[in-house]
């Protein structure tokens, strides 16, 4: 079994700051996403799973349609596996309802003026994110116990929570320690931990940084592009079959 722990907005500097040894595995570094005009979540995961820069195609639909975009099984490297399980990945098996609600609340947060309203929205937004996180976590651990040859679990919590709470170090530390715990329980020979982009602070809030994060328990990948992972994983799969 090959496992990808896909973590939206996992920030290299915070992994270092909080000493997340399980997230770092044996080899880790940044990814190069300079080929993209902006570090956009949908663009980056779409490019990851197809191995092709999909920025133009994803943006062609406009901001709203972008999130509805779904790549077929045949367009992704998942087809090279016999029994893959891909949980909640944007552009593939994404829970549109859950994520749309969080984007709407985020928008609303910046539209309302009173501190009380803002606080109420932040509370609901954070709560939804944690409920969804726990559901994906359960599904991910179930998948790890099954007979899949490939498991990818996508976790949005660091991105969703980070956007409204990045300045809250205590909360970010708690999220990283939860992700660290997830990483510590993946007992397979070939595990890749990958993030689309990181995050930097803008006061209390967070915005996407211009590089991603990777780690593996099998080899040093240097400074890979996110589009390189398709061939890296396909190659691993061939080696596994032999
Ligand atoms: Zn993202």
Short mmCIF file of C-alpha atoms and ligand atoms in Angstrom, two decimals:
data_model
loop_
_atom_site.label_atom_id
_atom_site.label_comp_id
_atom_site.label_asym_id
_atom_site.label_seq_id
_atom_site.Cartn_x
_atom_site.Cartn_y
_atom_site.Cartn_z
CA UNK A 1 0.00 0.00 0.00
CA UNK A 2 1.16 3.48 -0.92
CA UNK A 3 -0.24 6.29 1.23
CA UNK A 4 -0.50 10.01 0.53
CA UNK A 5 -1.40 12.23 3.45
CA UNK A 6 -2.57 15.35 1.62
CA UNK A 7 -2.69 18.36 3.94
CA UNK A 8 -3.97 21.65 2.64
CA UNK A 9 -1.80 24.60 3.65
CA UNK A 10 0.68 22.68 5.79
CA UNK A 11 3.36 25.31 6.34
CA UNK A 12 7.04 24.31 6.22
CA UNK A 13 8.02 26.93 8.82
CA UNK A 14 5.38 25.76 11.31
CA UNK A 15 6.35 22.11 10.87
CA UNK A 16 9.87 23.23 11.85
CA UNK A 17 8.72 25.57 14.63
CA UNK A 18 6.49 22.95 16.27
CA UNK A 19 9.11 20.16 15.67
CA UNK A 20 6.64 17.82 13.95
CA UNK A 21 8.95 14.83 13.51
CA UNK A 22 6.24 12.51 12.15
CA UNK A 23 5.14 15.04 9.53
CA UNK A 24 8.79 15.44 8.49
CA UNK A 25 9.38 11.65 8.24
CA UNK A 26 12.93 10.80 7.01
CA UNK A 27 13.15 13.30 4.14
CA UNK A 28 11.31 16.58 3.77
CA UNK A 29 11.42 19.92 2.04
CA UNK A 30 9.50 22.49 0.07
CA UNK A 31 7.83 22.07 -3.30
CA UNK A 32 8.27 24.54 -6.12
CA UNK A 33 4.96 26.02 -7.28
CA UNK A 34 6.44 29.01 -9.11
CA UNK A 35 4.95 27.87 -12.42
CA UNK A 36 1.50 28.94 -11.15
CA UNK A 37 0.38 32.57 -11.12
CA UNK A 38 -1.07 32.17 -7.59
CA UNK A 39 -1.07 29.38 -4.98
CA UNK A 40 -4.68 28.29 -5.51
CA UNK A 41 -5.90 25.10 -3.85
CA UNK A 42 -8.02 23.75 -6.74
CA UNK A 43 -5.34 24.46 -9.32
CA UNK A 44 -2.61 22.78 -7.29
CA UNK A 45 -4.45 19.56 -6.40
CA UNK A 46 -5.75 19.29 -9.98
CA UNK A 47 -2.19 19.56 -11.26
CA UNK A 48 -0.99 17.05 -8.67
CA UNK A 49 -3.41 14.28 -9.58
CA UNK A 50 -3.12 14.71 -13.36
CA UNK A 51 0.62 15.48 -13.46
CA UNK A 52 -0.14 18.44 -15.75
CA UNK A 53 -0.30 22.17 -15.00
CA UNK A 54 -4.09 22.66 -14.96
CA UNK A 55 -4.15 26.35 -14.02
CA UNK A 56 -5.70 27.59 -17.29
CA UNK A 57 -8.34 24.88 -17.37
CA UNK A 58 -9.36 25.33 -13.73
CA UNK A 59 -9.54 29.13 -13.98
CA UNK A 60 -11.44 29.05 -17.28
CA UNK A 61 -14.67 28.23 -15.40
CA UNK A 62 -14.53 31.32 -13.17
CA UNK A 63 -14.33 31.43 -9.40
CA UNK A 64 -17.57 29.63 -8.54
CA UNK A 65 -17.38 26.87 -11.14
CA UNK A 66 -13.75 26.26 -10.21
CA UNK A 67 -14.81 24.33 -7.11
CA UNK A 68 -17.26 22.15 -9.04
CA UNK A 69 -14.49 20.96 -11.35
CA UNK A 70 -14.02 17.20 -11.22
CA UNK A 71 -11.33 15.20 -12.99
CA UNK A 72 -12.25 11.73 -14.18
CA UNK A 73 -10.52 8.64 -12.87
CA UNK A 74 -8.85 8.17 -16.29
CA UNK A 75 -7.28 11.64 -16.24
CA UNK A 76 -5.53 10.95 -12.92
CA UNK A 77 -2.72 8.65 -11.85
CA UNK A 78 -5.18 6.88 -9.55
CA UNK A 79 -6.03 4.67 -12.52
CA UNK A 80 -2.63 2.98 -12.28
CA UNK A 81 -3.78 1.34 -9.03
CA UNK A 82 -6.11 -1.63 -8.78
CA UNK A 83 -8.10 -0.48 -5.79
CA UNK A 84 -7.39 3.15 -4.88
CA UNK A 85 -9.19 5.08 -2.16
CA UNK A 86 -9.12 8.87 -2.49
CA UNK A 87 -10.85 10.72 0.35
CA UNK A 88 -12.29 14.24 -0.09
CA UNK A 89 -9.69 15.51 -2.60
CA UNK A 90 -10.62 18.83 -4.29
CA UNK A 91 -11.35 18.20 -7.96
CA UNK A 92 -11.98 14.51 -7.43
CA UNK A 93 -13.87 13.19 -4.41
CA UNK A 94 -14.48 16.46 -2.63
CA UNK A 95 -17.45 16.94 -0.28
CA UNK A 96 -18.82 19.99 -2.11
CA UNK A 97 -21.49 20.83 0.48
CA UNK A 98 -19.15 20.90 3.47
CA UNK A 99 -16.51 22.96 1.71
CA UNK A 100 -18.98 25.35 0.11
CA UNK A 101 -20.44 26.14 3.52
CA UNK A 102 -17.02 26.98 4.91
CA UNK A 103 -16.20 29.25 1.96
CA UNK A 104 -19.54 31.05 2.38
CA UNK A 105 -18.95 31.57 6.11
CA UNK A 106 -15.46 32.90 5.37
CA UNK A 107 -16.90 35.42 2.91
CA UNK A 108 -19.60 36.41 5.41
CA UNK A 109 -17.01 36.91 8.15
CA UNK A 110 -15.35 39.68 6.15
CA UNK A 111 -18.68 41.23 5.11
CA UNK A 112 -20.22 41.71 8.56
CA UNK A 113 -19.07 44.62 10.68
CA UNK A 114 -19.85 44.00 14.33
CA UNK A 115 -17.30 42.10 16.44
CA UNK A 116 -20.14 40.00 17.92
CA UNK A 117 -21.30 38.85 14.48
CA UNK A 118 -17.74 38.15 13.43
CA UNK A 119 -17.14 36.08 16.56
CA UNK A 120 -20.35 34.05 16.02
CA UNK A 121 -19.34 33.29 12.43
CA UNK A 122 -15.82 32.36 13.44
CA UNK A 123 -17.19 29.95 16.02
CA UNK A 124 -19.52 28.20 13.58
CA UNK A 125 -16.79 28.13 10.92
CA UNK A 126 -14.25 26.56 13.27
CA UNK A 127 -16.73 24.06 14.64
CA UNK A 128 -17.74 22.86 11.15
CA UNK A 129 -14.08 22.46 10.24
CA UNK A 130 -13.35 20.28 13.27
CA UNK A 131 -16.46 18.11 12.74
CA UNK A 132 -15.46 17.51 9.12
CA UNK A 133 -11.86 16.86 10.13
CA UNK A 134 -12.89 14.16 12.57
CA UNK A 135 -15.08 12.46 9.94
CA UNK A 136 -12.24 12.36 7.39
CA UNK A 137 -9.83 11.13 10.05
CA UNK A 138 -12.10 8.18 10.86
CA UNK A 139 -12.57 7.33 7.16
CA UNK A 140 -8.80 7.59 6.59
CA UNK A 141 -7.91 5.17 9.39
CA UNK A 142 -10.58 2.75 8.15
CA UNK A 143 -9.07 2.92 4.65
CA UNK A 144 -5.60 2.18 6.08
CA UNK A 145 -6.98 -1.05 7.56
CA UNK A 146 -8.52 -2.18 4.28
CA UNK A 147 -7.14 -3.91 1.18
CA UNK A 148 -6.57 -0.76 -0.91
CA UNK A 149 -3.26 -0.55 -2.78
CA UNK A 150 -3.39 3.27 -2.63
CA UNK A 151 -4.91 5.52 0.02
CA UNK A 152 -5.02 9.30 -0.16
CA UNK A 153 -6.60 11.27 2.67
CA UNK A 154 -7.11 14.98 2.11
CA UNK A 155 -7.24 17.13 5.24
CA UNK A 156 -8.40 20.74 4.89
CA UNK A 157 -8.29 21.74 8.57
CA UNK A 158 -4.96 23.65 8.54
CA UNK A 159 -6.16 25.77 5.61
CA UNK A 160 -9.73 26.36 6.78
CA UNK A 161 -8.82 27.11 10.40
CA UNK A 162 -5.66 28.96 9.36
CA UNK A 163 -7.51 31.52 7.23
CA UNK A 164 -9.35 32.92 10.27
CA UNK A 165 -7.05 31.93 13.13
CA UNK A 166 -3.45 31.86 11.90
CA UNK A 167 -2.41 34.41 14.52
CA UNK A 168 -3.74 32.12 17.26
CA UNK A 169 -0.57 30.11 17.90
CA UNK A 170 -2.24 27.92 20.50
CA UNK A 171 -4.92 26.84 18.04
CA UNK A 172 -2.45 26.29 15.20
CA UNK A 173 -0.21 24.28 17.51
CA UNK A 174 -3.19 22.10 18.42
CA UNK A 175 -3.99 21.47 14.74
CA UNK A 176 -0.39 20.61 13.90
CA UNK A 177 -0.23 18.23 16.83
CA UNK A 178 -3.38 16.49 15.60
CA UNK A 179 -1.92 16.19 12.08
CA UNK A 180 1.29 14.94 13.68
CA UNK A 181 -0.68 12.23 15.46
CA UNK A 182 -2.32 11.16 12.18
CA UNK A 183 1.12 10.95 10.51
CA UNK A 184 2.49 8.90 13.42
CA UNK A 185 -0.13 6.19 12.84
CA UNK A 186 0.60 5.57 9.16
CA UNK A 187 2.59 2.34 9.28
CA UNK A 188 3.42 1.72 5.61
CA UNK A 189 6.74 1.48 3.75
CA UNK A 190 5.86 4.15 1.21
CA UNK A 191 4.25 7.28 2.60
CA UNK A 192 4.23 10.75 1.06
CA UNK A 193 3.00 13.74 3.00
CA UNK A 194 2.17 16.58 0.64
CA UNK A 195 0.80 20.07 0.87
CA UNK A 196 -0.39 22.25 -2.01
CA UNK A 197 0.95 25.49 -0.45
CA UNK A 198 1.81 26.79 3.01
CA UNK A 199 0.48 29.75 4.93
CA UNK A 200 1.81 33.03 6.31
CA UNK A 201 0.28 35.39 8.83
CA UNK A 202 -1.54 38.61 7.98
CA UNK A 203 -2.35 39.85 11.47
CA UNK A 204 -4.80 37.35 12.95
CA UNK A 205 -5.51 35.85 9.51
CA UNK A 206 -3.59 33.57 7.17
CA UNK A 207 -2.89 33.67 3.45
CA UNK A 208 -1.35 31.11 1.09
CA UNK A 209 2.45 31.09 0.87
CA UNK A 210 4.28 30.52 -2.41
CA UNK A 211 5.71 27.03 -1.80
CA UNK A 212 4.34 23.70 -0.65
CA UNK A 213 5.61 21.00 1.71
CA UNK A 214 6.59 17.39 1.05
CA UNK A 215 8.03 14.54 3.09
CA UNK A 216 8.68 10.84 2.48
CA UNK A 217 9.88 7.80 4.38
CA UNK A 218 11.83 6.42 1.38
CA UNK A 219 13.84 9.04 -0.54
CA UNK A 220 14.92 12.64 -0.89
CA UNK A 221 12.87 14.38 -3.58
CA UNK A 222 14.89 17.62 -3.62
CA UNK A 223 12.77 20.57 -4.74
CA UNK A 224 9.98 18.87 -6.71
CA UNK A 225 7.17 20.53 -8.60
CA UNK A 226 3.68 19.42 -7.60
CA UNK A 227 3.26 18.00 -11.11
CA UNK A 228 6.25 15.67 -10.51
CA UNK A 229 4.36 13.56 -7.97
CA UNK A 230 2.36 11.70 -10.59
CA UNK A 231 5.49 10.05 -12.01
CA UNK A 232 7.08 9.65 -8.56
CA UNK A 233 4.03 7.69 -7.36
CA UNK A 234 3.60 5.72 -10.59
CA UNK A 235 7.22 4.65 -10.35
CA UNK A 236 6.72 3.58 -6.73
CA UNK A 237 3.69 1.59 -7.79
CA UNK A 238 5.70 -0.27 -10.45
CA UNK A 239 8.41 -1.09 -7.94
CA UNK A 240 5.77 -2.30 -5.47
CA UNK A 241 4.25 -4.65 -8.07
CA UNK A 242 7.64 -6.22 -8.84
ZN1 LIG B 1 -4.92 24.94 -0.33
#
